[in-house]
Amino acid sequence: RRFIYDFKRRDMDINRSVYLLKLREVPFSELYDFPLEALRDRLNKTIGAKLSDSDFENSILILDGLDELAMLEDLTTNKIDNFLEKLIESLRAESNLKVVITSRYGYLNHEKLAEREEEDVLILELRGLTVEKQKEWIEKYAKFYPEKKIYSEEVERVKENIHVRKLLSQPVLLYMVVSSGFDVSPLGIMCIFVCAWLTVVSFKYIFWWIVIL
């Protein structure tokens, strides 16, 4: 999203169109069998016009949320690997089309992708927030919600717990923990994961999950 924001403000010197698609909104059955065709069809529907071959082939296509798609469709790592292989092979015929895929860690086979890194793929990983950066963000957030300032002490308290520290290094999880009022503990963060999962999956899966419980 920051990429799109900077592009729209013309802070980036890119002489081509940039499009953003949310992967969870593209039917995976179509995406898996015919990746570029499915993406182009969804893009045409999104912008309300039919892109010419030239416009499509010379664009940058940002596919947001592979992790959300994986949760929504209950995809295995192998299924994701196969999809990415098909997409990469399809892109070889579109030499000017650039595709950027975003995903949280743990949904991709990094080792397999790394084998292609020099030829087809560039892997970039955002560094997580340090404890100091977490506290800095909380201090700014507490200017609007003073009662949240206590979380600055909480992240300091749990910093020796490597698992909790790693989770809180993700900005979206830090925000969800602080804004929701959950405890900064493994159990509290697990509750956050459950809530996040429920916001991503369809009502069909929500109903199934509740019935199982």
mmCIF file of C-alpha atoms in Angstrom:
data_model
loop_
_atom_site.group_PDB
_atom_site.id
_atom_site.type_symbol
_atom_site.label_atom_id
_atom_site.label_comp_id
_atom_site.label_asym_id
_atom_site.label_seq_id
_atom_site.Cartn_x
_atom_site.Cartn_y
_atom_site.Cartn_z
ATOM 1 C CA ARG A 1 0.000 0.000 0.000
ATOM 2 C CA ARG A 2 2.897 2.337 0.717
ATOM 3 C CA PHE A 3 4.210 1.606 -2.764
ATOM 4 C CA ILE A 4 0.867 2.648 -4.272
ATOM 5 C CA TYR A 5 0.738 5.737 -2.045
ATOM 6 C CA ASP A 6 4.209 6.903 -3.093
ATOM 7 C CA PHE A 7 3.443 6.175 -6.726
ATOM 8 C CA LYS A 8 0.217 8.180 -6.647
ATOM 9 C CA ARG A 9 2.065 11.102 -5.082
ATOM 10 C CA ARG A 10 4.662 10.807 -7.855
ATOM 11 C CA ASP A 11 7.442 10.234 -5.328
ATOM 12 C CA MET A 12 8.542 7.294 -7.462
ATOM 13 C CA ASP A 13 9.790 7.705 -11.003
ATOM 14 C CA ILE A 14 8.044 4.775 -12.685
ATOM 15 C CA ASN A 15 6.942 5.185 -16.254
ATOM 16 C CA ARG A 16 4.242 2.519 -16.218
ATOM 17 C CA SER A 17 0.847 1.834 -14.671
ATOM 18 C CA VAL A 18 0.623 0.191 -11.251
ATOM 19 C CA TYR A 19 -2.393 -1.898 -10.242
ATOM 20 C CA LEU A 20 -3.309 -3.416 -6.885
ATOM 21 C CA LEU A 21 -5.342 -6.609 -6.580
ATOM 22 C CA LYS A 22 -6.339 -8.422 -3.411
ATOM 23 C CA LEU A 23 -5.686 -12.101 -3.995
ATOM 24 C CA ARG A 24 -8.521 -13.189 -1.724
ATOM 25 C CA GLU A 25 -10.959 -11.605 -4.188
ATOM 26 C CA VAL A 26 -9.791 -13.781 -7.088
ATOM 27 C CA PRO A 27 -11.315 -17.316 -7.298
ATOM 28 C CA PHE A 28 -8.395 -19.632 -6.597
ATOM 29 C CA SER A 29 -9.680 -22.354 -8.924
ATOM 30 C CA GLU A 30 -9.282 -19.917 -11.826
ATOM 31 C CA LEU A 31 -6.089 -18.428 -10.436
ATOM 32 C CA TYR A 32 -4.462 -21.833 -10.080
ATOM 33 C CA ASP A 33 -5.241 -23.093 -13.579
ATOM 34 C CA PHE A 34 -4.754 -19.878 -15.557
ATOM 35 C CA PRO A 35 -2.921 -17.326 -13.361
ATOM 36 C CA LEU A 36 -2.465 -14.398 -15.751
ATOM 37 C CA GLU A 37 -5.841 -14.833 -17.417
ATOM 38 C CA ALA A 38 -7.609 -14.834 -14.046
ATOM 39 C CA LEU A 39 -5.638 -11.801 -12.837
ATOM 40 C CA ARG A 40 -6.298 -9.857 -16.003
ATOM 41 C CA ASP A 41 -10.005 -10.650 -15.874
ATOM 42 C CA ARG A 42 -10.201 -9.495 -12.241
ATOM 43 C CA LEU A 43 -8.228 -6.358 -13.055
ATOM 44 C CA ASN A 44 -10.586 -5.475 -15.904
ATOM 45 C CA LYS A 45 -13.545 -5.865 -13.551
ATOM 46 C CA THR A 46 -11.832 -3.810 -10.858
ATOM 47 C CA ILE A 47 -11.054 -0.816 -13.068
ATOM 48 C CA GLY A 48 -14.254 -1.149 -15.082
ATOM 49 C CA ALA A 49 -12.491 -1.248 -18.438
ATOM 50 C CA LYS A 50 -10.674 -3.686 -20.675
ATOM 51 C CA LEU A 51 -6.919 -3.200 -20.697
ATOM 52 C CA SER A 52 -5.154 -3.502 -23.998
ATOM 53 C CA ASP A 53 -2.427 -6.112 -24.368
ATOM 54 C CA SER A 54 0.179 -3.364 -24.385
ATOM 55 C CA ASP A 55 -1.130 -1.699 -21.210
ATOM 56 C CA PHE A 56 -1.271 -4.997 -19.337
ATOM 57 C CA GLU A 57 2.130 -6.233 -20.475
ATOM 58 C CA ASN A 58 3.848 -2.979 -19.489
ATOM 59 C CA SER A 59 2.332 -2.608 -16.035
ATOM 60 C CA ILE A 60 3.282 -3.465 -12.482
ATOM 61 C CA LEU A 61 0.782 -5.770 -10.823
ATOM 62 C CA ILE A 62 0.746 -5.886 -7.017
ATOM 63 C CA LEU A 63 -0.935 -8.996 -5.639
ATOM 64 C CA ASP A 64 -1.704 -8.320 -2.010
ATOM 65 C CA GLY A 65 -2.245 -10.927 0.678
ATOM 66 C CA LEU A 66 -1.088 -14.362 -0.416
ATOM 67 C CA ASP A 67 -1.263 -15.336 3.260
ATOM 68 C CA GLU A 68 -4.926 -14.279 3.432
ATOM 69 C CA LEU A 69 -5.703 -16.315 0.326
ATOM 70 C CA ALA A 70 -3.962 -19.327 1.874
ATOM 71 C CA MET A 71 -6.094 -19.033 5.026
ATOM 72 C CA LEU A 72 -9.291 -18.444 3.096
ATOM 73 C CA GLU A 73 -8.798 -21.431 0.789
ATOM 74 C CA ASP A 74 -6.985 -23.611 3.342
ATOM 75 C CA LEU A 75 -4.060 -23.984 0.938
ATOM 76 C CA THR A 76 -1.125 -26.261 1.616
ATOM 77 C CA THR A 77 2.446 -25.073 1.055
ATOM 78 C CA ASN A 78 2.657 -27.483 -1.874
ATOM 79 C CA LYS A 79 -0.436 -25.938 -3.474
ATOM 80 C CA ILE A 80 1.035 -22.458 -3.100
ATOM 81 C CA ASP A 81 4.354 -23.649 -4.555
ATOM 82 C CA ASN A 82 2.579 -25.047 -7.611
ATOM 83 C CA PHE A 83 0.620 -21.833 -8.096
ATOM 84 C CA LEU A 84 3.770 -19.715 -7.943
ATOM 85 C CA GLU A 85 5.542 -22.030 -10.380
ATOM 86 C CA LYS A 86 2.685 -21.642 -12.867
ATOM 87 C CA LEU A 87 2.653 -17.890 -12.405
ATOM 88 C CA ILE A 88 6.409 -17.600 -12.932
ATOM 89 C CA GLU A 89 6.248 -19.722 -16.068
ATOM 90 C CA SER A 90 3.347 -17.634 -17.389
ATOM 91 C CA LEU A 91 5.295 -14.427 -16.787
ATOM 92 C CA ARG A 92 8.138 -15.599 -19.001
ATOM 93 C CA ALA A 93 5.879 -14.976 -21.992
ATOM 94 C CA GLU A 94 5.151 -11.453 -20.704
ATOM 95 C CA SER A 95 8.692 -10.120 -20.536
ATOM 96 C CA ASN A 96 7.728 -6.571 -19.455
ATOM 97 C CA LEU A 97 5.022 -7.386 -16.920
ATOM 98 C CA LYS A 98 6.250 -7.131 -13.330
ATOM 99 C CA VAL A 99 4.424 -8.824 -10.465
ATOM 100 C CA VAL A 100 4.860 -8.061 -6.771
ATOM 101 C CA ILE A 101 3.344 -10.511 -4.266
ATOM 102 C CA THR A 102 2.952 -9.654 -0.588
ATOM 103 C CA SER A 103 2.669 -12.252 2.142
ATOM 104 C CA ARG A 104 3.438 -12.687 5.786
ATOM 105 C CA TYR A 105 6.228 -15.053 6.719
ATOM 106 C CA GLY A 106 5.420 -18.763 6.890
ATOM 107 C CA TYR A 107 3.222 -19.166 3.813
ATOM 108 C CA LEU A 108 5.944 -19.504 1.190
ATOM 109 C CA ASN A 109 8.682 -22.015 0.557
ATOM 110 C CA HIS A 110 11.567 -19.555 0.728
ATOM 111 C CA GLU A 111 14.185 -22.165 -0.072
ATOM 112 C CA LYS A 112 12.451 -23.160 -3.271
ATOM 113 C CA LEU A 113 11.950 -19.559 -4.349
ATOM 114 C CA ALA A 114 15.567 -18.758 -3.510
ATOM 115 C CA GLU A 115 16.647 -21.256 -6.189
ATOM 116 C CA ARG A 116 15.038 -18.954 -8.745
ATOM 117 C CA GLU A 117 16.168 -15.706 -7.143
ATOM 118 C CA GLU A 118 18.939 -14.833 -9.563
ATOM 119 C CA GLU A 119 16.852 -15.657 -12.620
ATOM 120 C CA ASP A 120 13.180 -14.969 -12.001
ATOM 121 C CA VAL A 121 12.531 -13.907 -8.438
ATOM 122 C CA LEU A 122 13.633 -11.195 -6.030
ATOM 123 C CA ILE A 123 12.806 -11.861 -2.364
ATOM 124 C CA LEU A 124 12.544 -8.891 -0.025
ATOM 125 C CA GLU A 125 11.736 -9.232 3.662
ATOM 126 C CA LEU A 126 10.696 -6.320 5.849
ATOM 127 C CA ARG A 127 12.501 -6.228 9.158
ATOM 128 C CA GLY A 128 10.302 -6.351 12.234
ATOM 129 C CA LEU A 129 9.996 -3.572 14.774
ATOM 130 C CA THR A 130 12.612 -3.562 17.501
ATOM 131 C CA VAL A 131 11.453 -3.233 21.102
ATOM 132 C CA GLU A 132 12.493 0.427 21.027
ATOM 133 C CA LYS A 133 10.469 1.033 17.859
ATOM 134 C CA GLN A 134 7.485 -0.726 19.438
ATOM 135 C CA LYS A 135 7.689 1.555 22.479
ATOM 136 C CA GLU A 136 8.096 4.593 20.240
ATOM 137 C CA TRP A 137 4.935 3.684 18.325
ATOM 138 C CA ILE A 138 3.004 3.041 21.550
ATOM 139 C CA GLU A 139 4.021 6.456 22.899
ATOM 140 C CA LYS A 140 2.608 8.111 19.776
ATOM 141 C CA TYR A 141 -0.564 6.011 19.940
ATOM 142 C CA ALA A 142 -0.982 6.903 23.629
ATOM 143 C CA LYS A 143 -1.198 10.594 22.755
ATOM 144 C CA PHE A 144 -4.686 9.832 21.462
ATOM 145 C CA TYR A 145 -5.458 6.969 23.862
ATOM 146 C CA PRO A 146 -3.588 7.729 27.135
ATOM 147 C CA GLU A 147 -4.734 4.511 28.792
ATOM 148 C CA LYS A 148 -2.635 2.546 26.254
ATOM 149 C CA LYS A 149 0.659 3.947 27.536
ATOM 150 C CA ILE A 150 0.951 0.973 29.893
ATOM 151 C CA TYR A 151 1.737 -1.217 26.876
ATOM 152 C CA SER A 152 5.120 0.476 26.616
ATOM 153 C CA GLU A 153 6.015 -1.191 29.926
ATOM 154 C CA GLU A 154 4.438 -4.450 28.800
ATOM 155 C CA VAL A 155 6.570 -4.869 25.668
ATOM 156 C CA GLU A 156 9.634 -4.151 27.791
ATOM 157 C CA ARG A 157 8.524 -6.779 30.301
ATOM 158 C CA VAL A 158 8.133 -9.582 27.729
ATOM 159 C CA LYS A 159 11.111 -8.767 25.528
ATOM 160 C CA GLU A 160 13.036 -11.806 26.806
ATOM 161 C CA ASN A 161 10.286 -14.088 25.471
ATOM 162 C CA ILE A 162 11.558 -14.600 21.929
ATOM 163 C CA HIS A 163 8.219 -15.876 20.611
ATOM 164 C CA VAL A 164 6.166 -12.971 21.936
ATOM 165 C CA ARG A 165 8.838 -10.484 20.874
ATOM 166 C CA LYS A 166 8.833 -11.859 17.343
ATOM 167 C CA LEU A 167 5.048 -11.615 17.107
ATOM 168 C CA LEU A 168 4.987 -8.055 18.417
ATOM 169 C CA SER A 169 7.639 -7.072 15.876
ATOM 170 C CA GLN A 170 4.880 -7.294 13.253
ATOM 171 C CA PRO A 171 3.218 -3.844 13.109
ATOM 172 C CA VAL A 172 -0.286 -5.150 12.451
ATOM 173 C CA LEU A 173 -0.139 -7.524 15.450
ATOM 174 C CA LEU A 174 1.281 -4.830 17.710
ATOM 175 C CA TYR A 175 -1.583 -2.541 16.711
ATOM 176 C CA MET A 176 -4.178 -5.274 17.269
ATOM 177 C CA VAL A 177 -2.815 -6.146 20.721
ATOM 178 C CA VAL A 178 -2.636 -2.533 21.896
ATOM 179 C CA SER A 179 -5.923 -1.365 20.399
ATOM 180 C CA SER A 180 -7.898 -4.411 21.558
ATOM 181 C CA GLY A 181 -6.632 -4.397 25.130
ATOM 182 C CA PHE A 182 -5.471 -8.029 25.120
ATOM 183 C CA ASP A 183 -2.710 -9.093 27.470
ATOM 184 C CA VAL A 184 0.827 -9.098 26.096
ATOM 185 C CA SER A 185 1.214 -12.839 26.622
ATOM 186 C CA PRO A 186 1.210 -15.969 24.442
ATOM 187 C CA LEU A 187 -2.464 -16.544 25.309
ATOM 188 C CA GLY A 188 -3.430 -12.942 24.609
ATOM 189 C CA ILE A 189 -1.694 -12.961 21.246
ATOM 190 C CA MET A 190 -3.277 -16.316 20.399
ATOM 191 C CA CYS A 191 -6.662 -14.625 20.907
ATOM 192 C CA ILE A 192 -5.536 -11.957 18.426
ATOM 193 C CA PHE A 193 -4.663 -14.649 15.874
ATOM 194 C CA VAL A 194 -8.107 -16.230 16.257
ATOM 195 C CA CYS A 195 -9.829 -12.857 15.826
ATOM 196 C CA ALA A 196 -7.715 -12.068 12.760
ATOM 197 C CA TRP A 197 -8.498 -15.451 11.268
ATOM 198 C CA LEU A 198 -12.215 -14.910 11.773
ATOM 199 C CA THR A 199 -12.058 -11.607 9.908
ATOM 200 C CA VAL A 200 -10.400 -13.241 6.905
ATOM 201 C CA VAL A 201 -12.276 -16.483 6.394
ATOM 202 C CA SER A 202 -15.731 -16.693 4.855
ATOM 203 C CA PHE A 203 -18.923 -17.082 6.880
ATOM 204 C CA LYS A 204 -18.998 -20.707 5.812
ATOM 205 C CA TYR A 205 -15.723 -21.371 7.620
ATOM 206 C CA ILE A 206 -16.753 -19.280 10.619
ATOM 207 C CA PHE A 207 -19.892 -21.389 11.034
ATOM 208 C CA TRP A 208 -17.913 -24.598 10.678
ATOM 209 C CA TRP A 209 -15.366 -23.463 13.282
ATOM 210 C CA ILE A 210 -18.059 -22.522 15.800
ATOM 211 C CA VAL A 211 -19.927 -25.790 15.319
ATOM 212 C CA ILE A 212 -16.737 -27.803 15.864
ATOM 213 C CA LEU A 213 -16.126 -25.955 19.138
#
